[in-house]
Short mmCIF file of C-alpha atoms in Angstrom, two decimals:
data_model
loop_
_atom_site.label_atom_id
_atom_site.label_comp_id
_atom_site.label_asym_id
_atom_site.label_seq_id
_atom_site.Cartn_x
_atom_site.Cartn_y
_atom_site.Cartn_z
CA UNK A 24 9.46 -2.92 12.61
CA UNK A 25 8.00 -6.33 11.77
CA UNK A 26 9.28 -8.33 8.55
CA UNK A 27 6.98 -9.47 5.99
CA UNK A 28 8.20 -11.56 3.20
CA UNK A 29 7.00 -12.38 -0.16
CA UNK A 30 8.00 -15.38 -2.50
CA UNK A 31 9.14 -14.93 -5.48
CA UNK A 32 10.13 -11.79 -5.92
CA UNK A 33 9.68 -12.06 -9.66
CA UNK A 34 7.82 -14.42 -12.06
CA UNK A 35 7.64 -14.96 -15.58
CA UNK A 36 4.89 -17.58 -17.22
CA UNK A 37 3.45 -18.69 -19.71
CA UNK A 38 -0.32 -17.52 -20.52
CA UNK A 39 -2.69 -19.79 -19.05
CA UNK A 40 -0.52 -21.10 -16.50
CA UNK A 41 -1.19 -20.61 -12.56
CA UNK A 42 1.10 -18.31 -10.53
CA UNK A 43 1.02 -18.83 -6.62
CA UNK A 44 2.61 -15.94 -4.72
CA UNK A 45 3.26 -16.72 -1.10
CA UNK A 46 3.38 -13.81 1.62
CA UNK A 47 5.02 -14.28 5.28
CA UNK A 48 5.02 -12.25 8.31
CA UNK A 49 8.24 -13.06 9.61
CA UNK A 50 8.16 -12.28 13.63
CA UNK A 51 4.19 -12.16 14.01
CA UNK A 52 1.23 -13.43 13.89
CA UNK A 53 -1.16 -12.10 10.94
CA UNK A 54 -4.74 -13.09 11.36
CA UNK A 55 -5.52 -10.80 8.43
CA UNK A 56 -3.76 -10.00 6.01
CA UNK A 57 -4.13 -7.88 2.26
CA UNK A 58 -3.39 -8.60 -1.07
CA UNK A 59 -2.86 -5.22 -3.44
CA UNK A 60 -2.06 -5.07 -7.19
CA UNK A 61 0.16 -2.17 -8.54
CA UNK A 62 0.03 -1.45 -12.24
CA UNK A 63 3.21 0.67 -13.58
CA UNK A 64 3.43 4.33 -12.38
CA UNK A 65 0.00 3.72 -10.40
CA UNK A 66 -1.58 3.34 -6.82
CA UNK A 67 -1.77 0.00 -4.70
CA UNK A 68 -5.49 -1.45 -5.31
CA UNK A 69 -6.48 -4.01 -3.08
CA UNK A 70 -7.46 -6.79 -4.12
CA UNK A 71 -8.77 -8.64 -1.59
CA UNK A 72 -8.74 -9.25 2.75
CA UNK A 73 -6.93 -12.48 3.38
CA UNK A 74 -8.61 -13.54 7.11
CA UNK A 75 -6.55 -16.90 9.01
CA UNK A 76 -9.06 -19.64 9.14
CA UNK A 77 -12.04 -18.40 7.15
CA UNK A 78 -12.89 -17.25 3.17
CA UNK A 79 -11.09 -13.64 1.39
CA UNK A 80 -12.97 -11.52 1.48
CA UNK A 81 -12.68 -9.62 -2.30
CA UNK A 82 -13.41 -5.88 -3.56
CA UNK A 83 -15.37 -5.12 -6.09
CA UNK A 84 -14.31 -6.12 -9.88
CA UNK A 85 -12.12 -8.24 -8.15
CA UNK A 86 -12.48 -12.48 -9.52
CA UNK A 87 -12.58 -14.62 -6.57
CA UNK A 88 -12.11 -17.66 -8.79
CA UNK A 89 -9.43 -16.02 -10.69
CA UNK A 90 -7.52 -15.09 -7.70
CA UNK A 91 -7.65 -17.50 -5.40
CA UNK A 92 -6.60 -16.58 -1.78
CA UNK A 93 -5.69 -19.45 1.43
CA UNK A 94 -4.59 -18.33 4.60
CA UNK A 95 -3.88 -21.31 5.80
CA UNK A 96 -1.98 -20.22 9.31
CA UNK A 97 -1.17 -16.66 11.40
CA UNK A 98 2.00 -16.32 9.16
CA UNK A 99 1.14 -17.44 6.02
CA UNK A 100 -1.56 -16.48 2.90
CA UNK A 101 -0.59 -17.84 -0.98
CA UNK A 102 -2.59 -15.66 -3.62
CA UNK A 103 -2.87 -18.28 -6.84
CA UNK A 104 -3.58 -16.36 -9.89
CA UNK A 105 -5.16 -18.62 -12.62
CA UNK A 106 -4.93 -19.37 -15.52
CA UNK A 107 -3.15 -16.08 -16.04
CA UNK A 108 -3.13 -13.76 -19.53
CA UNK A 109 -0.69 -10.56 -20.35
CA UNK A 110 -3.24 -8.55 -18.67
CA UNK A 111 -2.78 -9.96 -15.20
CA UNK A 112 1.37 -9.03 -15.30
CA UNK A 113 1.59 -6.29 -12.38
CA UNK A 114 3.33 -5.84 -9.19
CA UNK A 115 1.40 -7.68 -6.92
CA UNK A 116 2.16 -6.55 -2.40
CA UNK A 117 0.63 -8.16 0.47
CA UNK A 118 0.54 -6.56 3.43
CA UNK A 119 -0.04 -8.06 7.09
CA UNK A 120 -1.90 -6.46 10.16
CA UNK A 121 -0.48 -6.94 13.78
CA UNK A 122 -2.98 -7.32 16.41
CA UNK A 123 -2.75 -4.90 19.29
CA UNK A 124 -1.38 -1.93 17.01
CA UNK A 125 -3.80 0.39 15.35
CA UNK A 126 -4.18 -0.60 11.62
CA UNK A 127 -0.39 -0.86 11.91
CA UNK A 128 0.11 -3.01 8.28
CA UNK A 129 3.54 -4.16 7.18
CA UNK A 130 4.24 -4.49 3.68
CA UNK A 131 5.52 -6.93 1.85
CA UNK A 132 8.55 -6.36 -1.32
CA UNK A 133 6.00 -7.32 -3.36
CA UNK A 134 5.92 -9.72 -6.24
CA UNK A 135 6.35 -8.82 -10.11
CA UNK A 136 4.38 -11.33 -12.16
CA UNK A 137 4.68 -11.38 -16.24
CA UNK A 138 2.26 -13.20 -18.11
CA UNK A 139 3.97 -13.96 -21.68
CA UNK B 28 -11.00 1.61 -5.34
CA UNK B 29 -8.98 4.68 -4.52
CA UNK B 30 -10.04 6.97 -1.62
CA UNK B 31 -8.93 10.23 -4.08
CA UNK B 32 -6.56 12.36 -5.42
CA UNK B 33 -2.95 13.39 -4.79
CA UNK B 34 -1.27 16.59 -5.97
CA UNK B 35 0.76 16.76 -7.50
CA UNK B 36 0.94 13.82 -9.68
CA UNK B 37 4.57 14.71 -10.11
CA UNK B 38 7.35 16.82 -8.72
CA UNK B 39 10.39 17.90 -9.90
CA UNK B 40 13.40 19.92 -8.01
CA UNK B 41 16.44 20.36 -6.61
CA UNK B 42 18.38 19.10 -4.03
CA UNK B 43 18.08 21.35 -0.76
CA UNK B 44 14.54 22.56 -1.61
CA UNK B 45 11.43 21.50 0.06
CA UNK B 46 9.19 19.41 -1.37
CA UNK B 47 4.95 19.48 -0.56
CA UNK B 48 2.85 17.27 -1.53
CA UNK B 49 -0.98 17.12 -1.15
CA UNK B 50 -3.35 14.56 -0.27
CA UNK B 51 -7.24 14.41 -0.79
CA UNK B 52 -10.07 12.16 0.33
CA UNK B 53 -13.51 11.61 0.39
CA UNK B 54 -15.30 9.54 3.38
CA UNK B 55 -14.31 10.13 7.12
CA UNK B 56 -11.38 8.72 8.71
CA UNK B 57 -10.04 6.93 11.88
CA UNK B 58 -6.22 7.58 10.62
CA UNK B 59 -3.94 8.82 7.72
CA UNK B 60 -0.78 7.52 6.90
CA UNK B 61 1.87 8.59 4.35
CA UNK B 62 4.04 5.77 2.39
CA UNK B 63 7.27 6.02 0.18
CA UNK B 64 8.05 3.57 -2.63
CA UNK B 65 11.14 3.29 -4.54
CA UNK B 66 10.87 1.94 -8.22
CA UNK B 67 9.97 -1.60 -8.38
CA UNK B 68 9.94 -1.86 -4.81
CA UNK B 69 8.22 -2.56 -1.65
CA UNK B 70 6.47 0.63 0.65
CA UNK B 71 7.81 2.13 3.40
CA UNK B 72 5.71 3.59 6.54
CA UNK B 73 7.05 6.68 6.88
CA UNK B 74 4.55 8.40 9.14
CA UNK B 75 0.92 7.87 10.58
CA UNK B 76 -1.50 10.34 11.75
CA UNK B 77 -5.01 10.50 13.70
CA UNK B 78 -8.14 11.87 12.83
CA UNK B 79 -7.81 14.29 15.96
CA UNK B 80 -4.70 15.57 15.17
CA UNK B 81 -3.83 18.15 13.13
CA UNK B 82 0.21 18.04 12.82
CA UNK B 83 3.29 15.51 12.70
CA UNK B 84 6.75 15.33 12.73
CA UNK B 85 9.46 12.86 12.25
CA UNK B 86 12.84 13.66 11.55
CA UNK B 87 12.96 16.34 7.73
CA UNK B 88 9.03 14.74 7.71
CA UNK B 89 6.03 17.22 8.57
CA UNK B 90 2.54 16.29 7.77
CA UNK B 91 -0.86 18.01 8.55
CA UNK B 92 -4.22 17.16 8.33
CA UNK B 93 -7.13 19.19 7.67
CA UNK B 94 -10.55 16.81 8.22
CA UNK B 95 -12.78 19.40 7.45
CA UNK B 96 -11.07 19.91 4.10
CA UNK B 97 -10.61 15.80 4.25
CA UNK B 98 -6.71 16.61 3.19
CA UNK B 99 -3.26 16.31 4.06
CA UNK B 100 0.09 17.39 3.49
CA UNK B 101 3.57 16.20 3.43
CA UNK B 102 6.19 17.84 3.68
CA UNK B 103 9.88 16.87 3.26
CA UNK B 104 12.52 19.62 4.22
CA UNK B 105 16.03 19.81 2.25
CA UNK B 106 15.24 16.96 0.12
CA UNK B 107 17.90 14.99 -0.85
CA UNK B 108 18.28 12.87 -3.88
CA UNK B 109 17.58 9.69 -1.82
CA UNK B 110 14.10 10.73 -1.56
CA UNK B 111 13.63 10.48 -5.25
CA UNK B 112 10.29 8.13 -4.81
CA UNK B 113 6.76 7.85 -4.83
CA UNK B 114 4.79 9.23 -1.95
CA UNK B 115 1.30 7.79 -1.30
CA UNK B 116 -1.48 8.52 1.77
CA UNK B 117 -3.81 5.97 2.78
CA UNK B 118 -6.56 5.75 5.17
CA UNK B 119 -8.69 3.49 7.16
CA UNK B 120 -12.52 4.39 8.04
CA UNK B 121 -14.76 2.71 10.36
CA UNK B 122 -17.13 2.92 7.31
CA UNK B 123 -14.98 -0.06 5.56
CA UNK B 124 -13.69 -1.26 8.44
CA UNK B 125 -11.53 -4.64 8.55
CA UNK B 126 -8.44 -2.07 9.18
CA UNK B 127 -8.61 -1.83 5.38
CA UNK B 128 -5.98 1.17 3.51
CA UNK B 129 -6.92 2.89 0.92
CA UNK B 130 -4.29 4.35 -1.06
CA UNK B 131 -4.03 7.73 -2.79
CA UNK B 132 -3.33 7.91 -6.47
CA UNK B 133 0.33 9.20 -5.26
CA UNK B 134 3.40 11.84 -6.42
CA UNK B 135 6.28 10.51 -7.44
CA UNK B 136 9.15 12.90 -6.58
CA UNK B 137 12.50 13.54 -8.17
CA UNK B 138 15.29 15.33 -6.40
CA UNK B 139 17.93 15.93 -8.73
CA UNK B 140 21.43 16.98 -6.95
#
């Protein structure tokens, strides 16, 4: 299967601090790609549709200026969260879609975040 | 948000028995697939199935789907402890579209040897 990478693999920071969480697919290209958010002992929510060359698109409840998405190239979208608070510490997973499979995504390890 | 519910929320036995677990959703779908997740970690794809078919297999891994009763199954035969995890389904619709998953609330597992 393809590789998808995600960097760091933990973070700890200080409350109001930025966090940028980078996500890789490794042997593809990505042109889209997702960004979920896990809180303990619950399901992946996504968060928002990373899409090479143009704006996220978010979900609903979901701060665009708080979470700040750039998919800058086929293999690479950076999720920034800012100015982050205790509440914002979760697991946070991209996942990337590979064109000419059906909806075939391939998930990131994922990123634990801690807001202090 | 989530698509709906999985059953059960947790699951409990022993090594050797088979484990079910259930899956529920709410629009129509193109495709339903079933992830695991071990604690802290990433998901794996364990197995993907169409809207016009009714039953997988792959390997101890059976799943049905039932899109008249919008629901699946999993099944996992002679569990082992190694498939102490989480278990989620997610789907893609054309009504969302963008090849977006949405994920099940999930049923985390433990196989106890």
């Amino acid at each position: 299967g393809a590789v998808v990478s995600q960097h760091p693999s933990r973070v700890i920071c200080k409350s109001g601090t930025s966090v940028k969480i980078e996500c890789r697919s490794l042997d593809f290209q990505a042109t889209t790609m997702f960004w979920y958010r896990q809180f303990p002992k619950q399901s992946l929510m996504l968060m928002a549709t990373s899409n090479e060359g143009s704006k996220a698109t978010y979900e609903q409840g979901v701060e665009k200026d708080k979470f700040l998405i750039n998919h800058a190239s086929l293999t690479l979208s950076t999720l920034t969260v800012t100015s982050a608070h205790p509440e914002d510490s979760s697991f946070y997973i991209c996942s990337a879609y590979r064109q000419g499979t059906y909806n075939e995504q391939f998930f990131g390890p994922g990123t634990r975040l801690t807001v202090l | 948000s989530q698509q709906g519910e999985e059953d059960p929320q947790a699951l409990s036995i022993q090594e050797g028995e088979n484990a079910t677990m259930n899956c529920s959703y709410k629009t129509s779908i193109n495709n339903l697939q079933w992830y695991r997740q071990n604690s802290g970690r990433g998901l794996v794809h364990l197995i993907l199935i169409r809207s016009n078919e009714r039953e997988k297999h792959s390997g101890r891994l059976r799943v049905t789907l039932d899109t008249s009763k919008k629901s699946s199954s999993l099944l996992i035969t002679a569990s082992r402890a190694a498939d102490t995890a989480s278990y989620f389904c997610a789907t893609d619709s054309a009504e969302w579209g963008y090849n977006k998953l949405i994920f099940g609330a999930g049923t985390r597992l433990a196989v106890h040897p």
